Amino acid sequence: MFYPVKNADRGTRNVRIKRAITALSLLILLALLTALVGFYRHRAARYTPDLPVTAVALSDHASVIGVYKWRICGPFVAATEDQHYTPLTERNMLLHDYLHDIHGAETPLHIALPRTNIGISFDRDPAAEDKAPITKQEFLNQDITFPTPDIKTQLLYWGEYHVFKVVYAAAFLDSPNEQDVILLSATNSPIKIWLNDQFQTQSSPGSVGEYWYAHVGTVVHLRTGKNTLLIKMLCFPFRNDFAVWIATREGAYAFIREHGGLFDLSAQLVIPRGEPIVLAPILSIYDRGKDTLKSYSILDQRGRVVRHGPLTEPTIDTSYIPDGLYSLSLKYDALTVGELIFLGNPVTRLKEYQTQCIRGARINVPCAGLSRLATTVKDASAGFAVDKQKLLVSLIANFEWSIHRLPLYDGLTDEVPRVRLISFISKIDHTIQYYYMHVPSGVPPSRHIPLAVILPTSAPILPFFDNWITLHPASLLKYSRFADRYKMAVIEPFARGELLPSDLAEADILQSIKDAEFRIAIDKSRVYLAGECGGGRSAFLLAEDHPDMFGGISTIGAATGVDTAVRDQEASRQNVLLRLRNIAFIPTRITHGAEDYHSPVRQANVLLEKGAKVGFHPELVLLPGDSEFGYVESYRKMFEVFSISKRSHMSADTVFGKSDNGTSRNYDAAQPYDH
């Protein structure tokens, strides 16, 4: 038998050589990879800045932690072609690495400039300062500890940089262990967020506005030790705010509920024909995985379901749904949320409304709003900016509800707050006047419910459809959420756009209340007054004029003043502090931000001191910062007190002195206040 021994030895030797070459190649590759990793670690260690640290030790007792300490770097003024808010502007500014312009980088994070040490004063009201053009190029690159998580860039740059710009904020999150957490952010400006040099989330395109709430959120993984957090904010010429919290899942849910729930469920509220509904990224925090029961419904305004199905994607198909106003209702296990959307082309609807009004619509159809609707439809930003789309949907909704005569008691359970426009003929000058009304869902028409009357705050005096109350519907939507929670109706009278004292405005407010009582079943012992800032002052003045009408007063940052002297008649009419005896028996809560320098808490302290001398003892609730967006929601505190207050009988020592128009105008003896 023949055995090829030599050939076998040669084959074995070749195999060994190949294995040796392979092993050597792997060793060389491993060495190169090790060197490369070492290089990047060295580079990261070299570039990682010494950032302020926030400890993230979450527990049942600390389920939400705010980030107060930041390295602020900026502002970076946007290019000339980006000095207008458009989809392209937002995209360009969020994509461009401005840190690279100063030899740094967003990823891996490197802030290259030397530190600055510029004094920042937080005890001032930037809204009262001059809105001057660019006067000095004061660039910040320094650690700043803010009084609250509410980061106001106008405190940093108010006197200059009234242009489109970008600001960075960076911090270390120090975690005691590996953990998955919810990162929440509230902002009225577009933002982009990185964690450990990895992009996490950003605000939906155009999702900005005057009112801000938690509309950015995602699940992130924290490693043990320090984690680098980077925020990039596109700042508009004036006010820009953001805040960041780290929370457990249950803590995040409770926090969002505290602030009125989720808003802006869809990335856009006006959706062209056939385009899908793109859901907001924050909804992902309610998705616990395959065990989560998720579904959607699209309903018309009579509550009929036009499409329904499971939520398997972050988009919802709208093909073959006719143009019109719809409710989008989403369910995540026990959570149900909803909002109004418009599918189709608003121009077509505008033409239909114009035809309706030419034919001679009744008073309940808001034909006077056609001009505002036409202006909004033609506004290019309404195809992009969600705050403009809120206005557009609000106007369209009120035309739809009026033309189709949908009842105030709609009986719908889609969790969509519906703010209705109501008109009446003034008994004073016979002009058409307006107010907004929301009736809580699920309340039978026969049940008498409380009524909260929100008095408008300071704003330029303009026609109703050009006024703040119409142009910014977000505040009324938020009021409506809390009115639903406490099962009460809410109205906001226009009052000619004026603050009290004003005889015409006061007459309109009182007639709005009477009109609301005619339209729905109101518990007259539970009619409440509420307002913010100048609206809070108006609430006090109206209650002092008609103390027998109201079961409670609740204000936020009320501008009640500090002057306790009786002066000329007009000055005394404007002074809340002179007739507190009239409302001594009315349950009252005054909510203030401890560091609110626009409406300082000193005013509340003077009111408490003056009130104590005449038997008026309101409850003072102090919230951190300016009460804008802390752990406790000021709107909820406003409505909470109404749930336990009821009109009581007037005390015997209440002083009344009726003037010609029937209001109480006797003043308490002036008590000098020690400044």
Coordinates of C-alpha atoms in Angstrom, one line a residue, residues 109-535:
L109 CA -18.2 67.2 22.8
H110 CA -15.4 69.8 22.8
I111 CA -15.9 73.4 23.9
A112 CA -12.7 75.1 22.8
L113 CA -12.9 78.7 23.9
P114 CA -11.4 79.9 27.2
R115 CA -13.7 80.3 30.1
T116 CA -15.6 83.6 30.7
N117 CA -16.6 85.0 34.0
I118 CA -19.4 87.5 33.3
G119 CA -21.8 88.3 36.1
I120 CA -25.4 87.2 35.5
S121 CA -28.2 88.9 37.5
F122 CA -31.3 86.8 38.1
D123 CA -33.1 89.2 40.3
R124 CA -34.5 91.4 37.5
D125 CA -37.3 91.4 34.9
P126 CA -35.9 91.3 31.4
A127 CA -39.3 92.0 29.9
A128 CA -39.1 95.5 31.5
E129 CA -35.7 96.2 29.8
D130 CA -35.2 97.9 26.5
K131 CA -35.3 95.7 23.5
A132 CA -32.2 97.3 22.0
P133 CA -30.5 96.2 18.8
I134 CA -27.1 94.5 19.0
T135 CA -24.9 96.7 21.1
K136 CA -22.1 94.5 22.4
Q137 CA -20.8 91.1 21.4
E138 CA -20.7 89.5 24.9
F139 CA -20.0 85.8 24.4
L140 CA -20.5 83.4 27.3
N141 CA -18.5 80.2 28.0
Q142 CA -19.0 79.6 31.7
D143 CA -20.8 77.5 34.3
I144 CA -24.1 79.0 35.5
T145 CA -26.3 77.7 38.3
F146 CA -29.9 78.8 37.6
P147 CA -32.5 79.3 40.3
T148 CA -34.8 76.7 38.7
P149 CA -34.6 74.3 35.8
D150 CA -36.3 77.0 33.8
I151 CA -33.4 78.4 31.7
K152 CA -34.2 81.8 30.4
T153 CA -31.7 82.9 27.8
Q154 CA -33.1 86.5 27.8
L155 CA -31.6 86.8 31.3
L156 CA -28.2 86.1 29.5
Y157 CA -28.6 88.2 26.3
W158 CA -31.7 90.4 26.7
G159 CA -29.8 93.7 26.0
E160 CA -28.3 92.4 22.8
Y161 CA -28.4 89.7 20.1
H162 CA -32.0 90.4 19.0
V163 CA -31.4 88.0 16.1
F164 CA -31.8 84.3 15.4
K165 CA -29.0 82.6 17.2
V166 CA -27.9 79.3 18.7
V167 CA -26.9 78.6 22.4
Y168 CA -25.4 75.4 23.8
A169 CA -25.9 74.1 27.3
A170 CA -23.8 71.2 28.6
A171 CA -23.7 69.2 31.9
F172 CA -22.6 66.0 33.5
L173 CA -25.3 63.6 34.8
D174 CA -23.7 61.5 37.5
S175 CA -25.5 58.2 37.8
P176 CA -24.9 55.8 40.7
N177 CA -25.5 52.8 38.5
E178 CA -26.5 51.7 35.0
Q179 CA -30.1 52.8 34.5
D180 CA -32.7 53.5 31.9
V181 CA -34.4 56.8 32.6
I182 CA -36.8 59.3 30.9
L183 CA -35.3 62.5 29.7
L184 CA -37.9 65.3 29.5
S185 CA -37.6 68.7 28.2
A186 CA -39.9 71.7 27.9
T187 CA -39.1 74.6 25.5
N188 CA -40.6 77.3 23.4
S189 CA -37.7 77.0 21.0
P190 CA -36.4 74.2 18.8
I191 CA -33.8 72.0 20.6
K192 CA -31.6 69.1 19.9
I193 CA -30.2 66.7 22.5
W194 CA -27.2 64.4 22.8
L195 CA -26.2 62.1 25.6
N196 CA -22.6 60.7 25.7
D197 CA -22.0 62.0 22.2
Q198 CA -25.0 60.1 20.8
F199 CA -27.9 62.0 19.3
Q200 CA -31.1 61.2 21.3
T201 CA -34.0 63.4 20.2
Q202 CA -35.1 66.8 19.0
S203 CA -38.2 68.9 19.0
S204 CA -40.6 68.3 16.1
P205 CA -40.2 70.8 13.3
G206 CA -42.1 74.0 14.0
S207 CA -43.2 72.9 17.5
V208 CA -42.6 76.2 19.2
G209 CA -44.9 78.9 20.7
E210 CA -45.5 81.4 23.4
Y211 CA -46.7 78.6 25.8
W212 CA -44.3 75.8 26.5
Y213 CA -44.7 72.4 28.1
A214 CA -43.1 69.0 28.1
H215 CA -43.1 68.2 24.4
V216 CA -39.7 66.6 24.1
G217 CA -39.0 63.3 25.8
T218 CA -37.3 60.0 25.3
V219 CA -35.9 56.9 27.1
V220 CA -32.1 57.2 27.5
H221 CA -29.5 54.9 29.1
L222 CA -27.2 56.3 31.8
R223 CA -24.0 54.5 32.4
T224 CA -22.4 54.4 35.9
G225 CA -20.6 57.6 36.6
K226 CA -20.5 60.8 34.5
N227 CA -22.7 61.1 31.4
T228 CA -22.3 64.0 29.0
L229 CA -25.5 65.9 28.2
L230 CA -25.6 68.5 25.5
I231 CA -28.5 70.7 24.6
K232 CA -28.5 72.9 21.5
M233 CA -31.3 75.5 21.3
L234 CA -32.3 77.6 18.3
C235 CA -33.1 81.0 19.9
F236 CA -35.5 83.5 18.4
P237 CA -34.8 87.3 18.7
F238 CA -36.5 87.6 22.1
R239 CA -37.7 85.2 24.8
N240 CA -36.4 81.7 24.7
D241 CA -36.7 79.1 27.5
F242 CA -35.8 75.5 28.1
A243 CA -35.8 73.1 31.0
V244 CA -34.6 69.5 31.4
W245 CA -35.6 66.8 33.9
I246 CA -34.5 63.2 34.4
A247 CA -37.2 60.9 35.7
T248 CA -38.3 57.4 36.3
R249 CA -41.0 56.3 34.0
E250 CA -43.8 56.7 36.6
G251 CA -42.3 60.0 37.7
A252 CA -42.4 61.3 34.1
Y253 CA -46.0 60.3 33.7
A254 CA -47.0 62.0 36.9
F255 CA -45.0 65.1 36.0
I256 CA -46.6 65.4 32.6
R257 CA -50.1 65.0 34.1
E258 CA -49.2 67.6 36.7
H259 CA -48.7 70.1 33.9
G260 CA -51.9 69.4 32.1
G261 CA -51.0 66.2 30.1
L262 CA -49.6 65.8 26.6
F263 CA -50.1 68.5 23.9
D264 CA -49.1 68.6 20.3
L265 CA -49.6 64.8 19.7
S266 CA -49.1 65.2 16.0
A267 CA -45.9 66.9 14.6
Q268 CA -48.3 69.0 12.4
L269 CA -51.9 69.9 13.1
V270 CA -52.7 70.9 9.5
I271 CA -52.1 67.9 7.3
P272 CA -52.4 68.1 3.5
R273 CA -54.6 65.6 1.7
G274 CA -53.2 62.1 1.7
E275 CA -50.2 62.9 3.9
P276 CA -49.8 60.8 7.0
I277 CA -50.2 62.0 10.6
V278 CA -46.7 61.9 12.1
L279 CA -46.9 61.4 15.8
A280 CA -44.7 63.4 18.2
P281 CA -41.6 61.5 19.5
I282 CA -42.5 62.1 23.1
L283 CA -45.3 59.5 22.8
S284 CA -42.6 56.8 22.7
I285 CA -42.2 57.1 26.5
Y286 CA -45.6 55.6 26.9
D287 CA -44.7 52.5 24.8
R288 CA -43.5 49.8 27.2
G289 CA -43.0 47.3 24.5
K290 CA -45.0 44.5 23.0
D291 CA -47.3 44.3 26.0
T292 CA -48.5 47.9 25.5
L293 CA -52.0 48.2 24.1
K294 CA -51.8 51.0 21.6
S295 CA -54.5 52.2 19.2
Y296 CA -55.7 55.3 17.4
S297 CA -59.1 56.7 16.3
I298 CA -59.9 59.5 13.9
L299 CA -63.4 60.9 14.6
D300 CA -65.5 63.6 12.9
Q301 CA -67.0 66.4 15.0
R302 CA -70.1 64.4 15.7
G303 CA -68.1 61.7 17.3
R304 CA -68.3 59.2 14.4
V305 CA -65.2 57.1 14.0
V306 CA -63.9 57.4 10.4
R307 CA -60.7 55.3 11.0
H308 CA -59.5 53.1 13.8
G309 CA -56.6 50.7 14.3
P310 CA -53.6 49.6 16.3
L311 CA -50.6 51.8 16.6
T312 CA -47.8 49.9 15.0
E313 CA -45.9 52.8 13.5
P314 CA -45.2 56.4 14.4
T315 CA -47.4 57.5 11.5
I316 CA -51.1 57.1 10.7
D317 CA -52.4 56.8 7.2
T318 CA -55.1 59.4 6.2
S319 CA -55.7 58.2 2.6
Y320 CA -59.3 58.4 1.4
I321 CA -60.4 60.5 4.5
P322 CA -62.4 63.5 3.2
D323 CA -61.0 67.0 4.0
G324 CA -62.2 68.4 7.2
L325 CA -61.9 68.9 11.0
Y326 CA -61.2 65.7 13.0
S327 CA -60.3 64.6 16.5
L328 CA -57.2 62.4 16.8
S329 CA -57.6 60.1 19.8
L330 CA -54.7 57.9 21.0
K331 CA -54.7 55.1 23.6
Y332 CA -51.7 53.7 25.4
D333 CA -53.0 51.2 27.9
A334 CA -55.2 53.2 30.3
L335 CA -54.0 56.6 28.9
T336 CA -56.3 58.4 26.4
V337 CA -55.2 61.7 24.8
G338 CA -56.6 63.7 22.0
E339 CA -56.4 66.9 20.0
L340 CA -58.0 68.6 17.0
I341 CA -56.4 68.3 13.5
F342 CA -57.4 69.5 10.1
L343 CA -57.0 67.3 7.1
G344 CA -56.9 68.9 3.7
N345 CA -56.5 72.4 2.2
P346 CA -57.6 75.3 4.5
V347 CA -58.1 77.5 1.5
T348 CA -61.1 75.5 0.4
R349 CA -62.7 75.8 3.8
L350 CA -62.1 79.5 3.8
K351 CA -64.0 79.9 0.5
E352 CA -66.9 77.9 1.9
Y353 CA -67.1 80.1 5.0
Q354 CA -67.0 83.2 2.9
T355 CA -69.9 81.9 0.9
Q356 CA -71.8 81.1 4.2
C357 CA -71.3 84.6 5.5
I358 CA -72.2 86.3 2.2
R359 CA -75.5 84.5 2.3
G360 CA -76.3 86.1 5.7
A361 CA -75.2 83.9 8.6
R362 CA -76.7 84.3 12.0
I363 CA -74.9 86.0 14.9
N364 CA -73.5 82.7 16.2
V365 CA -71.3 82.3 13.1
P366 CA -68.0 84.2 13.6
C367 CA -68.0 86.0 10.2
A368 CA -66.1 88.8 11.7
G369 CA -63.2 86.4 12.0
L370 CA -63.0 85.8 8.2
S371 CA -60.2 88.4 7.9
R372 CA -58.1 86.8 10.6
L373 CA -58.7 83.3 9.1
A374 CA -57.7 84.6 5.6
T375 CA -54.6 86.2 7.0
T376 CA -53.6 83.0 8.8
V377 CA -54.3 80.8 5.8
K378 CA -52.0 83.0 3.7
D379 CA -49.3 83.1 6.3
A380 CA -46.5 80.9 4.9
S381 CA -45.4 79.9 8.5
A382 CA -48.8 78.4 9.1
G383 CA -47.7 75.5 6.9
F384 CA -44.9 74.8 9.4
A385 CA -45.1 76.5 12.8
V386 CA -47.4 74.6 15.2
D387 CA -48.4 77.7 17.1
K388 CA -49.8 79.2 13.9
Q389 CA -51.5 75.9 13.1
K390 CA -53.1 76.0 16.6
L391 CA -54.6 79.3 15.7
L392 CA -55.7 78.1 12.3
V393 CA -57.4 74.9 13.7
S394 CA -59.1 77.0 16.4
L395 CA -60.6 79.4 13.9
I396 CA -61.7 76.6 11.6
A397 CA -63.2 74.6 14.5
N398 CA -65.3 77.5 15.6
F399 CA -66.7 78.1 12.1
E400 CA -67.4 74.3 11.8
W401 CA -69.2 74.1 15.1
S402 CA -71.2 77.2 14.5
I403 CA -72.3 76.4 10.9
H404 CA -73.2 72.8 11.8
R405 CA -74.8 74.0 15.1
L406 CA -73.0 71.4 17.3
P407 CA -74.2 71.6 20.9
L408 CA -72.1 72.8 23.8
Y409 CA -72.7 69.5 25.5
D410 CA -71.2 67.2 22.9
G411 CA -71.0 64.1 25.0
L412 CA -67.8 63.1 23.3
T413 CA -65.1 61.1 25.2
D414 CA -62.1 61.6 23.0
E415 CA -60.3 63.7 25.5
V416 CA -60.1 66.7 23.1
P417 CA -60.6 70.1 24.8
R418 CA -63.0 72.1 22.7
V419 CA -62.9 75.9 23.2
R420 CA -66.0 77.4 21.8
L421 CA -66.4 81.0 20.6
I422 CA -69.6 82.6 21.9
S423 CA -71.1 86.0 20.9
F424 CA -73.7 88.3 22.4
I425 CA -75.1 91.7 21.9
S426 CA -73.8 94.2 24.4
K427 CA -76.5 95.8 26.5
I428 CA -74.4 99.0 26.8
D429 CA -73.7 99.9 23.2
H430 CA -75.4 97.1 21.2
T431 CA -72.2 95.9 19.6
I432 CA -71.3 92.2 19.1
Q433 CA -69.0 91.1 21.8
Y434 CA -67.3 87.7 22.4
Y435 CA -66.0 85.3 24.9
Y436 CA -64.5 81.8 24.8
M437 CA -66.1 78.9 26.6
H438 CA -65.2 75.3 27.4
V439 CA -67.7 72.8 28.8
P440 CA -66.2 69.7 30.4
S441 CA -66.8 66.5 28.6
G442 CA -69.0 63.7 30.1
V443 CA -71.1 66.1 32.1
P444 CA -74.9 65.7 31.6
P445 CA -76.7 68.9 30.6
S446 CA -78.9 68.8 33.7
R447 CA -76.0 68.9 36.1
H448 CA -75.2 72.3 37.6
I449 CA -71.4 72.7 37.3
P450 CA -69.0 75.4 38.6
L451 CA -67.8 78.2 36.3
A452 CA -64.3 79.6 36.3
V453 CA -64.0 83.1 34.7
I454 CA -60.5 83.8 33.4
L455 CA -59.9 87.5 33.1
P456 CA -57.6 88.6 30.2
T457 CA -54.1 89.7 31.0
S458 CA -52.2 92.8 29.8
A459 CA -52.1 93.1 26.0
P460 CA -52.3 95.8 23.4
I461 CA -56.0 96.9 22.9
L462 CA -56.9 95.4 19.5
P463 CA -60.0 94.0 17.9
F464 CA -61.1 90.6 19.2
F465 CA -59.8 88.5 16.3
D466 CA -56.4 90.4 16.4
N467 CA -56.1 90.2 20.1
W468 CA -53.9 88.0 22.3
I469 CA -56.9 86.0 23.5
T470 CA -57.6 84.8 19.9
L471 CA -54.0 84.7 18.5
H472 CA -52.7 82.4 21.3
P473 CA -55.2 79.6 21.9
A474 CA -52.7 77.4 23.8
S475 CA -53.4 79.0 27.2
L476 CA -57.1 78.4 26.9
L477 CA -56.4 74.8 25.9
K478 CA -54.4 74.3 29.0
Y479 CA -57.1 76.0 31.2
S480 CA -59.6 73.6 29.6
R481 CA -57.5 70.5 30.6
F482 CA -57.7 71.5 34.3
A483 CA -61.3 72.5 34.0
D484 CA -62.0 69.0 32.7
R485 CA -60.1 67.5 35.6
Y486 CA -62.2 69.4 38.1
K487 CA -65.4 69.1 36.1
M488 CA -66.1 72.8 35.7
A489 CA -66.8 75.1 32.8
V490 CA -64.4 77.9 32.0
I491 CA -64.9 81.2 30.1
E492 CA -62.5 83.9 29.1
P493 CA -64.3 87.1 28.2
F494 CA -62.7 89.5 25.7
A495 CA -63.8 92.6 27.8
R496 CA -62.8 94.9 24.9
G497 CA -59.2 93.8 25.4
E498 CA -59.0 96.1 28.5
L499 CA -58.0 95.6 32.1
L500 CA -60.2 96.7 34.9
P501 CA -61.1 99.3 36.0
S502 CA -63.2 99.9 32.9
D503 CA -66.9 100.3 33.0
L504 CA -67.4 98.8 29.5
A505 CA -65.0 95.9 30.2
E506 CA -66.7 95.2 33.5
A507 CA -70.2 95.3 31.9
D508 CA -69.0 92.8 29.2
I509 CA -67.6 90.4 31.8
L510 CA -70.8 90.4 33.8
Q511 CA -72.9 89.9 30.7
S512 CA -70.6 87.1 29.6
I513 CA -71.3 85.3 32.9
K514 CA -75.0 85.8 32.6
D515 CA -74.9 84.6 29.0
A516 CA -73.0 81.5 30.1
E517 CA -75.5 80.8 32.8
F518 CA -78.3 81.0 30.2
R519 CA -76.5 78.5 27.9
I520 CA -75.5 75.9 30.4
A521 CA -76.4 74.8 33.9
I522 CA -74.2 76.8 36.2
D523 CA -74.0 76.4 40.0
K524 CA -74.3 80.1 40.9
S525 CA -72.8 79.6 44.3
R526 CA -69.6 78.4 42.6
V527 CA -68.7 81.1 40.1
Y528 CA -65.0 81.8 40.5
L529 CA -62.6 84.5 39.3
A530 CA -59.1 83.8 38.0
G531 CA -56.4 85.7 36.2
E532 CA -52.6 86.1 35.7
C533 CA -50.6 89.2 36.2
G534 CA -52.9 92.2 35.1
G535 CA -55.8 89.7 34.8

